[in-house]
PDB file of C-alpha atoms in Angstrom:
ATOM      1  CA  UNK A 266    -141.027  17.120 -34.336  1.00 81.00           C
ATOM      2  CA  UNK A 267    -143.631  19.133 -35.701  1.00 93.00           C
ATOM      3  CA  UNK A 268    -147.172  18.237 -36.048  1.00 93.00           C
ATOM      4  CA  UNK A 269    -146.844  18.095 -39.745  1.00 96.00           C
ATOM      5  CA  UNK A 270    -143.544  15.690 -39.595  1.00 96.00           C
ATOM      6  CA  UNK A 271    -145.767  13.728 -37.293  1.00 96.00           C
ATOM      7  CA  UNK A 272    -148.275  12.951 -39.793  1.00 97.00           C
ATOM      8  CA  UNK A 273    -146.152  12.594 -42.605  1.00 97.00           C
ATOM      9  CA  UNK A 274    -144.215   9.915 -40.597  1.00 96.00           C
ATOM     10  CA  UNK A 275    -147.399   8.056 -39.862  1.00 96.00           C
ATOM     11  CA  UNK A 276    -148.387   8.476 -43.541  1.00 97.00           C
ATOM     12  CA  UNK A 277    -144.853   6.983 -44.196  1.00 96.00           C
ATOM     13  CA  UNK A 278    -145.672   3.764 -41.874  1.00 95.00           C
ATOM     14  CA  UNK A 279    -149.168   3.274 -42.645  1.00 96.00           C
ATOM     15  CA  UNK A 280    -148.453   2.814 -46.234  1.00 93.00           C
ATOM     16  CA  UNK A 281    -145.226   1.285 -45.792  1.00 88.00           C
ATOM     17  CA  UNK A 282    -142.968   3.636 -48.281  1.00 83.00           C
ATOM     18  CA  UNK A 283    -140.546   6.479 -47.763  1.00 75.00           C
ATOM     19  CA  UNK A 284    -141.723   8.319 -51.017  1.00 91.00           C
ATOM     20  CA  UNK A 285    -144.286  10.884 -50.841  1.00 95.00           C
ATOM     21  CA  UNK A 286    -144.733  14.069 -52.500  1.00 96.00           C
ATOM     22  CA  UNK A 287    -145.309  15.627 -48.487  1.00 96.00           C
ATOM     23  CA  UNK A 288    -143.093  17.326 -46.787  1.00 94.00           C
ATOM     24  CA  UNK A 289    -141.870  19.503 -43.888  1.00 95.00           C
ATOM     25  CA  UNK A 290    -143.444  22.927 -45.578  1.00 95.00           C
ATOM     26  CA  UNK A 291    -146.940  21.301 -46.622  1.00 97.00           C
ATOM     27  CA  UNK A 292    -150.009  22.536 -45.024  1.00 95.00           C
ATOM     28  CA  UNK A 293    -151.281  20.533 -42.026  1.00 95.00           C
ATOM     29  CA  UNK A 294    -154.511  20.188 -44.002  1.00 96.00           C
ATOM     30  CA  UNK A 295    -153.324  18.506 -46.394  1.00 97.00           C
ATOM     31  CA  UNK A 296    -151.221  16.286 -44.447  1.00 98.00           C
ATOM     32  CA  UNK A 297    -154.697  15.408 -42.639  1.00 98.00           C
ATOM     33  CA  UNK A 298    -156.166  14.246 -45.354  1.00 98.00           C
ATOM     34  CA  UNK A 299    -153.374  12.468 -46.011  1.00 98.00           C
ATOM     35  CA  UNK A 300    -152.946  10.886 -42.977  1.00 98.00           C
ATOM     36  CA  UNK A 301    -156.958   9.511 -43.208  1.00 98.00           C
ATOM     37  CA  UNK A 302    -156.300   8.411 -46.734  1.00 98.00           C
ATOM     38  CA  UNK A 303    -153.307   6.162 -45.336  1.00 98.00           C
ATOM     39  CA  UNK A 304    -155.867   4.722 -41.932  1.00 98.00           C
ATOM     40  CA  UNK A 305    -157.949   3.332 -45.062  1.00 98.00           C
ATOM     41  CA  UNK A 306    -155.659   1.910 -46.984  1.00 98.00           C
ATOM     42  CA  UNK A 307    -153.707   0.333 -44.265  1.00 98.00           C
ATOM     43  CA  UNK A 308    -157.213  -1.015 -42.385  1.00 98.00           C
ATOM     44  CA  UNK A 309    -158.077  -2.603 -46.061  1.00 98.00           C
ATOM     45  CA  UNK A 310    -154.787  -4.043 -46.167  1.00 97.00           C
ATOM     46  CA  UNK A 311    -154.659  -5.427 -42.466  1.00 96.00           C
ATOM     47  CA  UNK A 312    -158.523  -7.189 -43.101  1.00 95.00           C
ATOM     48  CA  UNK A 313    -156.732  -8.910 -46.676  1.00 94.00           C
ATOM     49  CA  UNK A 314    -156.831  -6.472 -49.480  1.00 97.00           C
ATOM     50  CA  UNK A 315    -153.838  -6.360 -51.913  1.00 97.00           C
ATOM     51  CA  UNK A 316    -153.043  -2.691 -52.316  1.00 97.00           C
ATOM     52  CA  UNK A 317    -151.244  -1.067 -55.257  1.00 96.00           C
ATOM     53  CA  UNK A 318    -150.393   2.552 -56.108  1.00 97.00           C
ATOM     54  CA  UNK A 319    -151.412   3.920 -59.783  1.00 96.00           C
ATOM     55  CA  UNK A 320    -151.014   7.326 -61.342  1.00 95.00           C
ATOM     56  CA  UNK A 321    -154.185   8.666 -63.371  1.00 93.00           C
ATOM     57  CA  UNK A 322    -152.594   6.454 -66.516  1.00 93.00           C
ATOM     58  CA  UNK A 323    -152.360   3.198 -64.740  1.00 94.00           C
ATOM     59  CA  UNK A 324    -148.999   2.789 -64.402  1.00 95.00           C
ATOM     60  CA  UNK A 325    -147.289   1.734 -60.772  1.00 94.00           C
ATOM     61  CA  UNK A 326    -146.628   4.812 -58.895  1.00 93.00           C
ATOM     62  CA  UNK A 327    -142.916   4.649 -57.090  1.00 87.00           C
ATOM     63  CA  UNK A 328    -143.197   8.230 -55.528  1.00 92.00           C
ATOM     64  CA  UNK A 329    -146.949   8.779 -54.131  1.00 96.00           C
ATOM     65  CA  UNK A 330    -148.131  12.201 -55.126  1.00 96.00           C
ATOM     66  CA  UNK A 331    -150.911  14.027 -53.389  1.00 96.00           C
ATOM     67  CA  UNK A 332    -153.557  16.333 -54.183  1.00 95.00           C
ATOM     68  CA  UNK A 333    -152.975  19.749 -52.228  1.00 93.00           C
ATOM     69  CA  UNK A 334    -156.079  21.299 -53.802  1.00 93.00           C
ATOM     70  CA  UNK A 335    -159.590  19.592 -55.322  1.00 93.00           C
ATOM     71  CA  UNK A 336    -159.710  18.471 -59.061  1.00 96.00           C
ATOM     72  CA  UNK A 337    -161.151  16.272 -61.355  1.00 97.00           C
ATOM     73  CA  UNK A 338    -160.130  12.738 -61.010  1.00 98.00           C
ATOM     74  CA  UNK A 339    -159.473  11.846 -64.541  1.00 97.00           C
ATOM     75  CA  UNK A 340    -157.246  15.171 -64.443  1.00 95.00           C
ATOM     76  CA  UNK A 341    -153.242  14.491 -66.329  1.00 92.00           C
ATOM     77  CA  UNK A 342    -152.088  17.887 -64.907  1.00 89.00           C
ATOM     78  CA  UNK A 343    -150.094  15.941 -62.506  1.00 91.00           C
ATOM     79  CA  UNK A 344    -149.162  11.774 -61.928  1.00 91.00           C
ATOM     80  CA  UNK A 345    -151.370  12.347 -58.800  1.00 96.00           C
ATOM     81  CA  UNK A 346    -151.712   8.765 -56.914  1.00 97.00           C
ATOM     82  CA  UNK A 347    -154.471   6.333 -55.857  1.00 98.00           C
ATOM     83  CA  UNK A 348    -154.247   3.265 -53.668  1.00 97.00           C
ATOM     84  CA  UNK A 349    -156.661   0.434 -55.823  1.00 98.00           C
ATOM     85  CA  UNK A 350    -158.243  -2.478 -53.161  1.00 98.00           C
ATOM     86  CA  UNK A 351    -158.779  -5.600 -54.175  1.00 97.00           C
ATOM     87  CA  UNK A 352    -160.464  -8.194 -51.519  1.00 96.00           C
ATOM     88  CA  UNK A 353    -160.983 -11.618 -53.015  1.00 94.00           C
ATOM     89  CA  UNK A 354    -164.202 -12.406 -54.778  1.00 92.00           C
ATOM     90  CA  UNK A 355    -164.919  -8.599 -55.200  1.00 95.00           C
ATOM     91  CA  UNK A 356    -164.838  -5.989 -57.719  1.00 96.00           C
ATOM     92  CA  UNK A 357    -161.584  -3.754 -57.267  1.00 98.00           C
ATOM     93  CA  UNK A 358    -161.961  -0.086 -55.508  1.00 98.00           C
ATOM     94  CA  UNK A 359    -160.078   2.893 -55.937  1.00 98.00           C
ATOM     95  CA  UNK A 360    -158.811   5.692 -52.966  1.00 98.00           C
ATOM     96  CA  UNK A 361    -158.685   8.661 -53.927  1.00 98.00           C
ATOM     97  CA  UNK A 362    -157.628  12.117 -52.011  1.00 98.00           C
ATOM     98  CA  UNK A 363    -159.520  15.940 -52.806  1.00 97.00           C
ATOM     99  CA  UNK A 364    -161.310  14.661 -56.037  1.00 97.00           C
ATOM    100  CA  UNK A 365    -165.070  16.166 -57.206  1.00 97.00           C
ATOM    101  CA  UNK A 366    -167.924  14.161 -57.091  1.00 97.00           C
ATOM    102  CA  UNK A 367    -171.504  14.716 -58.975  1.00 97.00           C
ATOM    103  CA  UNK A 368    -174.041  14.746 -56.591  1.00 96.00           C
ATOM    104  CA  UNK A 369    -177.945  13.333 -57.419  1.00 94.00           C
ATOM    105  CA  UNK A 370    -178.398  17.611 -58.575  1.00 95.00           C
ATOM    106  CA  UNK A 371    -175.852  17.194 -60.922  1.00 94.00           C
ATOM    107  CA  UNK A 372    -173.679  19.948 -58.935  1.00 95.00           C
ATOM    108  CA  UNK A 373    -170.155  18.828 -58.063  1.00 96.00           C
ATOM    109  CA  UNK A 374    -169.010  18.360 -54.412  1.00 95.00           C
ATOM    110  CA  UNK A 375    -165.359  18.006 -53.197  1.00 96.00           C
ATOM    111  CA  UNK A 376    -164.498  14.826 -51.325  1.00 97.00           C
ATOM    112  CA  UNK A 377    -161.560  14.844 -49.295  1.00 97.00           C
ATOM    113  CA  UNK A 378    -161.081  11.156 -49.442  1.00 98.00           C
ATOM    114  CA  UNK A 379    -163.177   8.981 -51.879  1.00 98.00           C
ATOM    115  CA  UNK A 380    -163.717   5.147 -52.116  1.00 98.00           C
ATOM    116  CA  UNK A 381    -165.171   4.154 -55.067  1.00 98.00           C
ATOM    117  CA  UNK A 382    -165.601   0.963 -57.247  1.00 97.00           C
ATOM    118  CA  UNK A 383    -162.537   1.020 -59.490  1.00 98.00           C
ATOM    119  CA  UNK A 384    -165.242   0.534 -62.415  1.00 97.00           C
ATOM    120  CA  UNK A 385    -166.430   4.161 -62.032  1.00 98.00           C
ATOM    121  CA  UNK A 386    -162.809   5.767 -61.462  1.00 98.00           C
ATOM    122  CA  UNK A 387    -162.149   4.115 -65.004  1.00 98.00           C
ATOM    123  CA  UNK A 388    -165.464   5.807 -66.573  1.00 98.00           C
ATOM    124  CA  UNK A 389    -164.784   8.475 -65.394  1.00 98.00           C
ATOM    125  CA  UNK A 390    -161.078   8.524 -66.650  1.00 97.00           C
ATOM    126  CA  UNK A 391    -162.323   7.799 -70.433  1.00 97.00           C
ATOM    127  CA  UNK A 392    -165.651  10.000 -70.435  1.00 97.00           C
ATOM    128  CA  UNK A 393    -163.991  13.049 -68.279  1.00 97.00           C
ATOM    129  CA  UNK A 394    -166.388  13.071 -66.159  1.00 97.00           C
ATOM    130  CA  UNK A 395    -166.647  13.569 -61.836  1.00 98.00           C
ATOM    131  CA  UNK A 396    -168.136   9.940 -60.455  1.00 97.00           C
ATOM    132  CA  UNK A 397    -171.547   9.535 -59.395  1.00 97.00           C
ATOM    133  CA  UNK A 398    -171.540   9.829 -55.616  1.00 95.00           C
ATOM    134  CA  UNK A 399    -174.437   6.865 -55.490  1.00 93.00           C
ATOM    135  CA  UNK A 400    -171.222   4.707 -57.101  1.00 93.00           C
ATOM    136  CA  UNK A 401    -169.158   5.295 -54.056  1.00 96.00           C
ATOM    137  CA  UNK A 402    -168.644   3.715 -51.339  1.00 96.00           C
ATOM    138  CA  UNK A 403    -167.250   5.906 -48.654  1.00 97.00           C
ATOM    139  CA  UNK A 404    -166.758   9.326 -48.489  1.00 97.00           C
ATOM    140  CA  UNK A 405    -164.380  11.365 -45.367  1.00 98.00           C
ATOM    141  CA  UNK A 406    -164.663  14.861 -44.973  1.00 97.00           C
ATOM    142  CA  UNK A 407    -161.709  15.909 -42.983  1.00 97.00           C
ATOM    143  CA  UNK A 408    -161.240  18.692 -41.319  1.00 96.00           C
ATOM    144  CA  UNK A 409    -157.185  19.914 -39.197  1.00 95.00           C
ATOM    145  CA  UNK A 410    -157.204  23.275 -37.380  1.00 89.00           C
ATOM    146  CA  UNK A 411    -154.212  23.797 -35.670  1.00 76.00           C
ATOM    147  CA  UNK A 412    -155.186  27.284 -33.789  1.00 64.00           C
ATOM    148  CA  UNK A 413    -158.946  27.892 -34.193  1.00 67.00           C
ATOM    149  CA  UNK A 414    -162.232  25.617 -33.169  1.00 79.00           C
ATOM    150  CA  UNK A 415    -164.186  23.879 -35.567  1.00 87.00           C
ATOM    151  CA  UNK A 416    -167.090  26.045 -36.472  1.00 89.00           C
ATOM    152  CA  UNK A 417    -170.425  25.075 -37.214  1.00 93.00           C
ATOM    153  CA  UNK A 418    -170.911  25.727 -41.021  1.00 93.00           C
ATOM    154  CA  UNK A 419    -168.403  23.307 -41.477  1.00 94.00           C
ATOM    155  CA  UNK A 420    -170.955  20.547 -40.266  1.00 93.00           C
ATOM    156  CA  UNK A 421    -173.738  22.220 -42.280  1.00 95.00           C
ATOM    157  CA  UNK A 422    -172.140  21.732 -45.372  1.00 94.00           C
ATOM    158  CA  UNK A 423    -170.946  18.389 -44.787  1.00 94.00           C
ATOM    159  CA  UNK A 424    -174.855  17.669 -44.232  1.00 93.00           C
ATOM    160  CA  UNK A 425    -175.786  19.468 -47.568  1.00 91.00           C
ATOM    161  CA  UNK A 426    -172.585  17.298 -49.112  1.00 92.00           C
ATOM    162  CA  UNK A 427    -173.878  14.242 -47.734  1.00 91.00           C
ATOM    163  CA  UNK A 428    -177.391  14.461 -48.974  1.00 92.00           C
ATOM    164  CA  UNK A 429    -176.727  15.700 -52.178  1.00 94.00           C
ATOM    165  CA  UNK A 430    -174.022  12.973 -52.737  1.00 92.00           C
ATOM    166  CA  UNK A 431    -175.631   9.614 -51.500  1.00 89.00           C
ATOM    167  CA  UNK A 432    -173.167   7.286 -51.167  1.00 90.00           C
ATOM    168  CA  UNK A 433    -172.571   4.134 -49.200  1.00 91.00           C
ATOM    169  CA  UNK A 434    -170.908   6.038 -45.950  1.00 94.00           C
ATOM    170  CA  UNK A 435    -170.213   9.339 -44.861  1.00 96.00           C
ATOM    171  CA  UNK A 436    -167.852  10.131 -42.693  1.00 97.00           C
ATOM    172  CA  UNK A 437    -167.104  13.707 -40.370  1.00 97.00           C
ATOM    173  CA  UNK A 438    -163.752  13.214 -39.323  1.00 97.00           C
ATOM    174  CA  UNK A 439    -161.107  16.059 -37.247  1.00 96.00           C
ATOM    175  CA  UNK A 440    -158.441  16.494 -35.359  1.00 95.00           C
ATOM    176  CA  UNK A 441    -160.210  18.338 -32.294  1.00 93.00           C
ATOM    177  CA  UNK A 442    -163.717  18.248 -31.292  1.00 88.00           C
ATOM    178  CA  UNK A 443    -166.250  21.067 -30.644  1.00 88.00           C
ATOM    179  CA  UNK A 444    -169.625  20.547 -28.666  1.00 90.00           C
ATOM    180  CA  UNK A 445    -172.051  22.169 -31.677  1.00 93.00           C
ATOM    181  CA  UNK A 446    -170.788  19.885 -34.308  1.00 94.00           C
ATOM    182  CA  UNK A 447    -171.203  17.329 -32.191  1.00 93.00           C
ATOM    183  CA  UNK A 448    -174.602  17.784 -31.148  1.00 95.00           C
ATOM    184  CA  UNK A 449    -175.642  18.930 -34.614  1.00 95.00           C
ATOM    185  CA  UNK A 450    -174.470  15.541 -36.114  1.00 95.00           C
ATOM    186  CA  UNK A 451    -175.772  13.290 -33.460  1.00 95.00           C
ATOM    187  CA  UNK A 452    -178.949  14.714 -33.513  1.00 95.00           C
ATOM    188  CA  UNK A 453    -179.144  14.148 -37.281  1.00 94.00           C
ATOM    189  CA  UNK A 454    -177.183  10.129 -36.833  1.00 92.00           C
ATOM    190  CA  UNK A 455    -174.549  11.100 -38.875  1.00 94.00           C
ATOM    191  CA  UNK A 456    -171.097   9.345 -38.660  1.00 94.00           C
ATOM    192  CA  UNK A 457    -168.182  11.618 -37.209  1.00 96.00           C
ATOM    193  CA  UNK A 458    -165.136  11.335 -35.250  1.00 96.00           C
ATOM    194  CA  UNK A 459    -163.043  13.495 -33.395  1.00 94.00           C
ATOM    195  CA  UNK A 460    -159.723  14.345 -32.011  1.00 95.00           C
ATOM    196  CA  UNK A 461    -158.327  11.768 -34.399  1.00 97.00           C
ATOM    197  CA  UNK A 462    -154.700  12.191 -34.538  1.00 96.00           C
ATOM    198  CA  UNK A 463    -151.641   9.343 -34.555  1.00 96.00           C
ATOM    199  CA  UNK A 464    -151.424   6.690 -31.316  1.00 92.00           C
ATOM    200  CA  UNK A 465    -155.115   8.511 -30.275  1.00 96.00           C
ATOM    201  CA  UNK A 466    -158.142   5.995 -28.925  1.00 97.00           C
ATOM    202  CA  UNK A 467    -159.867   7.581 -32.133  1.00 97.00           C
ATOM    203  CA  UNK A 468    -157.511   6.088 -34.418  1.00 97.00           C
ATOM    204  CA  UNK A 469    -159.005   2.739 -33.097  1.00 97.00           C
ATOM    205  CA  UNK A 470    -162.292   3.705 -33.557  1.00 97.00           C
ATOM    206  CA  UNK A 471    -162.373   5.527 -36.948  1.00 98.00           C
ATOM    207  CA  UNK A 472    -160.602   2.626 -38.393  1.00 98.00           C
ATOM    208  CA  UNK A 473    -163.443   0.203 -36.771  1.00 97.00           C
ATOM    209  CA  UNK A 474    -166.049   2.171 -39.614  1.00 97.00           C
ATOM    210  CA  UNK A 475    -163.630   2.104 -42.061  1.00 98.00           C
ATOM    211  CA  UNK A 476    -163.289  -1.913 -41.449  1.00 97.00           C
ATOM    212  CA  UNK A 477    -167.666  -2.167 -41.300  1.00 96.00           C
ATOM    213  CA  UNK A 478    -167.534   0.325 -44.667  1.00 97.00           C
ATOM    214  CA  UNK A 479    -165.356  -2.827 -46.282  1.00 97.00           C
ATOM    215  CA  UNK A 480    -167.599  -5.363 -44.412  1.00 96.00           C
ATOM    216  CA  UNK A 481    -170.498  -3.773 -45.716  1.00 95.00           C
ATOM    217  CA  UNK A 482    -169.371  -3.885 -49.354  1.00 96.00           C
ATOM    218  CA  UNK A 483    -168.252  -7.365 -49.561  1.00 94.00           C
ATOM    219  CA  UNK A 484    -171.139  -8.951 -48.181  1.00 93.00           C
ATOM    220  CA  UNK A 485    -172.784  -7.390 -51.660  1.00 89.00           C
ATOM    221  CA  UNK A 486    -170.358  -9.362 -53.674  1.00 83.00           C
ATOM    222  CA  UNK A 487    -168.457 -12.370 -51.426  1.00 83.00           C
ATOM    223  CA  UNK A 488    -170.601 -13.303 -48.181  1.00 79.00           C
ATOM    224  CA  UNK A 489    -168.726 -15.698 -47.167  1.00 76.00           C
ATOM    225  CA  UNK A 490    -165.636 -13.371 -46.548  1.00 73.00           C
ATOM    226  CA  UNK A 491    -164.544 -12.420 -43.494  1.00 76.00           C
ATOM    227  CA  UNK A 492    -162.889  -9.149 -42.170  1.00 78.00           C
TER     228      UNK A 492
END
């Protein structure tokens, strides 16, 4: 089994359905994402979140269709899907994969997976406009290479992304590690995680931020809940 057939089988599990628009030929990039856009959905889930999959009109999505390249997330080019989360007593969020984001500039950023109040996805959808990043809740910048090392830029622009877009959580996340990136993010306290890839220790611990991410949020709106 290929790497790729690896994560769409995981992607298959974690979200409990045997339709998605990935398969053997897609790019291991975009599998990745795919893969960290199922961890969050199924760690929502698993804590008590009812989970249900919408195209961009609303209606209930029986084949889940992924991005493979960034776009607006009000776009009708495509049925693409999003997972909406709904934890008692709080508003409903939206999960999104490779949508843009307006930063506090005004300049739009790329998000590889996006959690967002379900409220903003919706203005967004009727105004045509990228969400405010300070009306998001988490935001995972993933990042697969299959034959070459992470490079350092890569966590210099995540740093420009994250200051620019302000939201709730930022997260570095990859499926190898490299000693610059992780030195460059430590010394600056931002969130990261590597060499997270299906059955690893990381798994465990990436989905431990996701869970304090949904922790975080819903003792803004339901205290008394418990995750």
């Amino acid at each position: 089994m290929t790497a790729v057939d690896q994560l769409i089988a995981e992607i298959k599990a974690l979200l409990s359905t045997g339709a998605i628009s990935y398969n053997s030929a897609s790019e291991g990039s975009d599998t990745y994402e795919g893969y960290i856009f199922a961890l969050i959905v199924s760690t929502a889930s698993r804590h008590g979140a009812t989970v249900r999959y919408e195209d961009v009109h609303g209606a209930k999505a029986n084949k889940l269709v992924f991005r493979t390249s960034p776009g607006q997330l009000y776009s009708t080019t495509q049925s693409y899907t999003h997972a909406v989360v709904e934890f008692d007593g709080a508003p409903p969020l939206e999960v999104h994969l490779g949508v843009r984001v307006q930063g506090t500039s005004g300049v739009l950023h790329e998000c590889d997976v996006l959690v967002l109040s379900a409220d903003e996805a919706a203005l967004s959808r009727v105004q045509r406009m990228a969400p405010r990043g300070t009306h998001c809740i988490l935001v995972v910048e993933c990042k697969y290479y299959a034959a070459s090392s992470l490079e350092i830029g890569l966590a210099r622009n995540f740093e420009g992304l994250r200051a620019d877009v302000r939201t709730q959580r930022e997260i570095f996340v990859s499926n190898t590690r490299s000693a610059s990136i992780v030195r460059y993010l430590d010394a600056r306290n931002r969130e990261f995680e590597g060499n997270v890839l299906p059955k690893s220790p990381q798994v465990g611990y990436l989905e431990a931020e996701i869970r304090r991410t949904f922790k975080s949020y819903l003792s803004k709106h339901t205290p008394s809940a418990i995750i």
